[in-house]
Short mmCIF file of C-alpha atoms and ligand atoms in Angstrom, two decimals:
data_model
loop_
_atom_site.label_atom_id
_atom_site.label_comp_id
_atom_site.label_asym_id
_atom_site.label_seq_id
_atom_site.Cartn_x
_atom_site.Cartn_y
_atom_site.Cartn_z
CA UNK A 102 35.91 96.99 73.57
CA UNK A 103 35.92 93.86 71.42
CA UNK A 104 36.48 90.68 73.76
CA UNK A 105 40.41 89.54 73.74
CA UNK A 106 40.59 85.77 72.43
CA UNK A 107 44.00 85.33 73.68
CA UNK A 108 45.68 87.63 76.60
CA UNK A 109 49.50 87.22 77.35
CA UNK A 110 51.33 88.15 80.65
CA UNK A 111 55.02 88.60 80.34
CA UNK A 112 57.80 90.09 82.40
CA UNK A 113 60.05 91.38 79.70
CA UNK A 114 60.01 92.39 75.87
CA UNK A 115 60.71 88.87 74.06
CA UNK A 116 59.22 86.63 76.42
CA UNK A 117 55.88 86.70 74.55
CA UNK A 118 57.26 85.62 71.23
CA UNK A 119 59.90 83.45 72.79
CA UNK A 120 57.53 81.27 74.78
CA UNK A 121 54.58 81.68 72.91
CA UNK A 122 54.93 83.06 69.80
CA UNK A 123 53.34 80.38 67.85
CA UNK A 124 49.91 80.78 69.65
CA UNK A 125 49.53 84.49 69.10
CA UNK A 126 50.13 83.92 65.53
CA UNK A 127 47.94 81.22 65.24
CA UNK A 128 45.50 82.99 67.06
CA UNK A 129 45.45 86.25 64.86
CA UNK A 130 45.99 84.39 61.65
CA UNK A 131 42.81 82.72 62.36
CA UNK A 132 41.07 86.05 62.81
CA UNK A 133 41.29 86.34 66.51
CA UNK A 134 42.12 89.34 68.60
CA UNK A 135 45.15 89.36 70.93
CA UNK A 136 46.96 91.35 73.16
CA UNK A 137 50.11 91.03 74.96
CA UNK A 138 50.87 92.79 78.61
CA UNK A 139 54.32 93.16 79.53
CA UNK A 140 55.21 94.24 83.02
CA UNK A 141 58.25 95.96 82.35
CA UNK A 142 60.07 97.77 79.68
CA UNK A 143 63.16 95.27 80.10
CA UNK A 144 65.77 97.89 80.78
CA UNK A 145 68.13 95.87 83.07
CA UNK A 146 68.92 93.50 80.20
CA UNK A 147 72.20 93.34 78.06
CA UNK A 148 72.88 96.07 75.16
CA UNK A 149 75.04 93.77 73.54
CA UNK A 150 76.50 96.96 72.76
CA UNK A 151 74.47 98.33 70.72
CA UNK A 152 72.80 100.84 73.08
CA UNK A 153 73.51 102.74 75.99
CA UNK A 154 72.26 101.17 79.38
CA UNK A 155 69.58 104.63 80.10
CA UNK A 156 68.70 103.87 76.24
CA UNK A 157 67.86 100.06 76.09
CA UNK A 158 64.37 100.14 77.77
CA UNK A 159 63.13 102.25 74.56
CA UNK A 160 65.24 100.08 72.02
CA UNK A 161 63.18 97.12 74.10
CA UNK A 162 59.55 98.41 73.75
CA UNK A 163 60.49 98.85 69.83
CA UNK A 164 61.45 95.59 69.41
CA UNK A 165 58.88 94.49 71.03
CA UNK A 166 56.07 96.70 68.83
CA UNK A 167 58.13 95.16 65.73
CA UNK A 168 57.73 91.53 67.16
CA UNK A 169 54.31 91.82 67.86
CA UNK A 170 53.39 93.71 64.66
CA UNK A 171 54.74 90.67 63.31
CA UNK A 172 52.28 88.00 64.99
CA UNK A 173 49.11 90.02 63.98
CA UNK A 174 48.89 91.34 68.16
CA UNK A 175 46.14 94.15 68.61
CA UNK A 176 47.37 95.55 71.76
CA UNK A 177 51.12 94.98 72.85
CA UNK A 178 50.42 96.56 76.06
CA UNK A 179 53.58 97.88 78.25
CA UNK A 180 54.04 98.83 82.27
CA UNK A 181 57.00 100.23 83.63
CA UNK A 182 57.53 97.88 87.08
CA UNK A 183 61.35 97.33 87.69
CA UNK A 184 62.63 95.34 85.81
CA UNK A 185 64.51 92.96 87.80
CA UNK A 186 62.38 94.11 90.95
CA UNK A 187 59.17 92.84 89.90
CA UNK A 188 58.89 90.57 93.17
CA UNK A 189 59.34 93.88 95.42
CA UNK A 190 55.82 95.22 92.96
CA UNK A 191 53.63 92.30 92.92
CA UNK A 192 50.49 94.23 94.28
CA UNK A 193 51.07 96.93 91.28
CA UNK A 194 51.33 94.36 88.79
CA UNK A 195 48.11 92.12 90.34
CA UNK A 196 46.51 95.65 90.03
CA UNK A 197 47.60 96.00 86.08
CA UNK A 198 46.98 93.05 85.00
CA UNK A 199 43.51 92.80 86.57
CA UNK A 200 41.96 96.09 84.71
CA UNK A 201 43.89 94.60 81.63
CA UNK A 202 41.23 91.66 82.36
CA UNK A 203 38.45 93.85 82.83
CA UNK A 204 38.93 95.95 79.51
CA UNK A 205 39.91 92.62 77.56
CA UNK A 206 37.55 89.78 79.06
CA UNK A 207 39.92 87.45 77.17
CA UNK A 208 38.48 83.88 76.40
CA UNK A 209 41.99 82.52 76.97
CA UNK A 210 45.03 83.51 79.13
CA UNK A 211 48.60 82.73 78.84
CA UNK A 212 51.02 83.27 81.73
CA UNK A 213 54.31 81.92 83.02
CA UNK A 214 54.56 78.45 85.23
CA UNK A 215 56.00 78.82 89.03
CA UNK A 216 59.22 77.80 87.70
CA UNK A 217 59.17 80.54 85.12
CA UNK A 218 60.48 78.42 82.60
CA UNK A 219 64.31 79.38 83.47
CA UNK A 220 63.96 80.10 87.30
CA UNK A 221 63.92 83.74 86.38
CA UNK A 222 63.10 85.98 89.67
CA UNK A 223 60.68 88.23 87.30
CA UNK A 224 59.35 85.61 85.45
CA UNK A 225 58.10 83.77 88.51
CA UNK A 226 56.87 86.85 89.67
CA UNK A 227 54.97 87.25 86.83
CA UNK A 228 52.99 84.31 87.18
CA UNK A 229 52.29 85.04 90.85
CA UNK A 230 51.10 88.48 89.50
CA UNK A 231 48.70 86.46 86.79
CA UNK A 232 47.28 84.27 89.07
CA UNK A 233 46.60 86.72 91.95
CA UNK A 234 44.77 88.78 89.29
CA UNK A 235 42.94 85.97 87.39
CA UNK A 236 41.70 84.95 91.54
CA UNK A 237 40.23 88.58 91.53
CA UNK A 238 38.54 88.55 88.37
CA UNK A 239 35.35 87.19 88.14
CA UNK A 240 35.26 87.11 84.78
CA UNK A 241 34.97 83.33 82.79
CA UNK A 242 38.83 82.91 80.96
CA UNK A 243 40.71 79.59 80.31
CA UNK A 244 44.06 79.73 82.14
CA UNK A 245 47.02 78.03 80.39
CA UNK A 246 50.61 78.13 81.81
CA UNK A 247 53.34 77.82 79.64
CA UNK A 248 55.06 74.60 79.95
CA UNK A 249 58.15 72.49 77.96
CA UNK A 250 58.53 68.68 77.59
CA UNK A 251 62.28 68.05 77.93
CA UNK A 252 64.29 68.26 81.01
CA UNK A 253 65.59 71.62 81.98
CA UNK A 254 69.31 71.41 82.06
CA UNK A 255 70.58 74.91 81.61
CA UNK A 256 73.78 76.18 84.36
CA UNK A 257 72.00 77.72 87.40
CA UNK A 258 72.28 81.69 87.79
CA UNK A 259 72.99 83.89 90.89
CA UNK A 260 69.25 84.92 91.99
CA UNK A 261 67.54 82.61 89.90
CA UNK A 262 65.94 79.18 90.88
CA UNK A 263 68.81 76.05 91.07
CA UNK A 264 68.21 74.15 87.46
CA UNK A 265 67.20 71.38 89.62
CA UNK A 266 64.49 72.88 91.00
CA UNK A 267 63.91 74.39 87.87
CA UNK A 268 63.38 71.29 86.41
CA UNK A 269 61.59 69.71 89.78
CA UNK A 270 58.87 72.33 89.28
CA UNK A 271 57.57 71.71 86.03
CA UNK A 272 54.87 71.43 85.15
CA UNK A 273 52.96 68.50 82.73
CA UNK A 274 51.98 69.55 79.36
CA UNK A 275 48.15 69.35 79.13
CA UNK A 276 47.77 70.94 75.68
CA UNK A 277 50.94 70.82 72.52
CA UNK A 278 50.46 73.51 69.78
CA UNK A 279 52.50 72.70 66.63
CA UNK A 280 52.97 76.20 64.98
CA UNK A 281 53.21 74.24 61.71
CA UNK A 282 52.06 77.62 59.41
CA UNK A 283 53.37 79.92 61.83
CA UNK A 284 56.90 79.70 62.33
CA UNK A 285 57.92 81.89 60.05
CA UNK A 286 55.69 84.49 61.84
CA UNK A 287 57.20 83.32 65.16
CA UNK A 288 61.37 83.51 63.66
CA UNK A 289 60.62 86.62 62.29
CA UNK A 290 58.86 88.02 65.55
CA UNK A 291 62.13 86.35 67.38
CA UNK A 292 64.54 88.02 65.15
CA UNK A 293 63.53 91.77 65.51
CA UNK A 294 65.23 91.02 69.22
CA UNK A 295 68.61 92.14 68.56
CA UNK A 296 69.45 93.19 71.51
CA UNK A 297 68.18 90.29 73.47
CA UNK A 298 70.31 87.55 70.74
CA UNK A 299 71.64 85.82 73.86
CA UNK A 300 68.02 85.16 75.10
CA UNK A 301 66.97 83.89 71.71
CA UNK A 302 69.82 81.66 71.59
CA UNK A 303 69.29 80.52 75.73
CA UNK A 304 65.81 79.80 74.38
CA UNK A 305 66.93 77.93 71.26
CA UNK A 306 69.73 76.09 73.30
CA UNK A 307 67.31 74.96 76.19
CA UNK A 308 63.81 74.59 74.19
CA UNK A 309 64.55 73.58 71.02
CA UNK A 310 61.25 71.61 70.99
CA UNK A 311 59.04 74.29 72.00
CA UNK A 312 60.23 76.27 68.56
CA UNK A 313 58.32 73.80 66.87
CA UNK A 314 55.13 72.42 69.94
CA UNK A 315 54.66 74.98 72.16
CA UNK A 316 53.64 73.14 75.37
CA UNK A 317 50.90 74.66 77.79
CA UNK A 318 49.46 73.68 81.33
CA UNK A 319 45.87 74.46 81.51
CA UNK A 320 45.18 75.43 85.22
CA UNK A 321 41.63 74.12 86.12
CA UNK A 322 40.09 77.47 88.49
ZN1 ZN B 157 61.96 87.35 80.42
#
């Protein structure tokens, strides 16, 4: 299998082009291969009403295979952990993402900080899952954690980290990506989630900067 130059761990559909849609585009517009693994299918989020609840997994993973499509991504790779429940399946996911690794030796890696971005239970999850599996792999792969530069100030959520510790927990940006060329790429890619419009606009509302830099946190192993 041809090596990956840029591998993505997410939690949900949308979180790859929200956070770091820019990159992937950048990456495959410059001829590079990259794949994205999401841990689950996202079917605990909102319909918005435009699905049924046993539907909106499905309506996810399309959205996400249009978003993807989108940013030139080889392999939009997607598991079927809980979504919601990822912290009860951490030793599954470790397991996933580790033969994702193997298959992909990706030169880089892209995961979610320890505050995952928003205090999201999954999200931090997530990057507990990527980091357990990067410590197994003994593979050589640059480790960057997505990161923002302004304050996180969003209202706090019932199971999610308090915004202040949100916002204690973050992380310095060691490396800013202007998308410049690829924002189009990266709307577009953030547009085909209809269903997830509140997320878009949570992400627009809290990170405006990061539509334009995308901020990252390389992690020295
Ligand atoms: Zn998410």
């Amino acid at each position: 299998m041809t090596p990956a130059d840029l591998l993505v761990v997410v939690a949900h559909p949308d979180d790859e082009s929200l956070h770091c849609g820019g990159l992937l585009h950048r990456t495959t517009r410059r001829g590079g291969v990259a794949v994205t693994v999401t841990l689950t299918r996202g079917g605990a989020g909102r319909t918005l009403g435009m699905c049924t609840e046993d539907e909106l997994a499905a309506v996810r993973e399309e959205e996400l295979r249009r978003a993807t499509e989108v940013l030139g991504v080889a392999s939009a790779e997607v598991y079927d952990l809980p979504d919601g429940g990822l912290v009860d399946h951490e030793p599954e996911g470790t397991a996933l993402v580790l033969d994702a690794l193997r298959r992909w030796t990706p030169r880089r890696v892209v995961a979610f900080p320890p505050n995952g971005m928003n205090g999201h239970p999954d999200h931090r999850a997530a990057h507990r899952i990527a980091l357990a599996a990067l410590h197994r792999y003994r593979g050589t792969t640059d480790v960057l954690l997505v990161t923002s530069t302004a304050p996180y100030t969003e209202c706090g959520r019932p199971g999610f980290l308090a915004p202040s510790q949100v916002e204690g927990m973050r992380l310095p940006a060691t490396e800013q990506m202007v998308v410049g060329e690829s924002l189009e790429a990266k709307l577009r890619a953030m547009g085909h989630y209809e269903t997830q419009a509140r997320s878009v606009a949570k992400i627009l509302r809290c990170y405006p900067e990061t539509l334009f830099t995308e901020a990252f946190h390389r992690v020295t192993r």
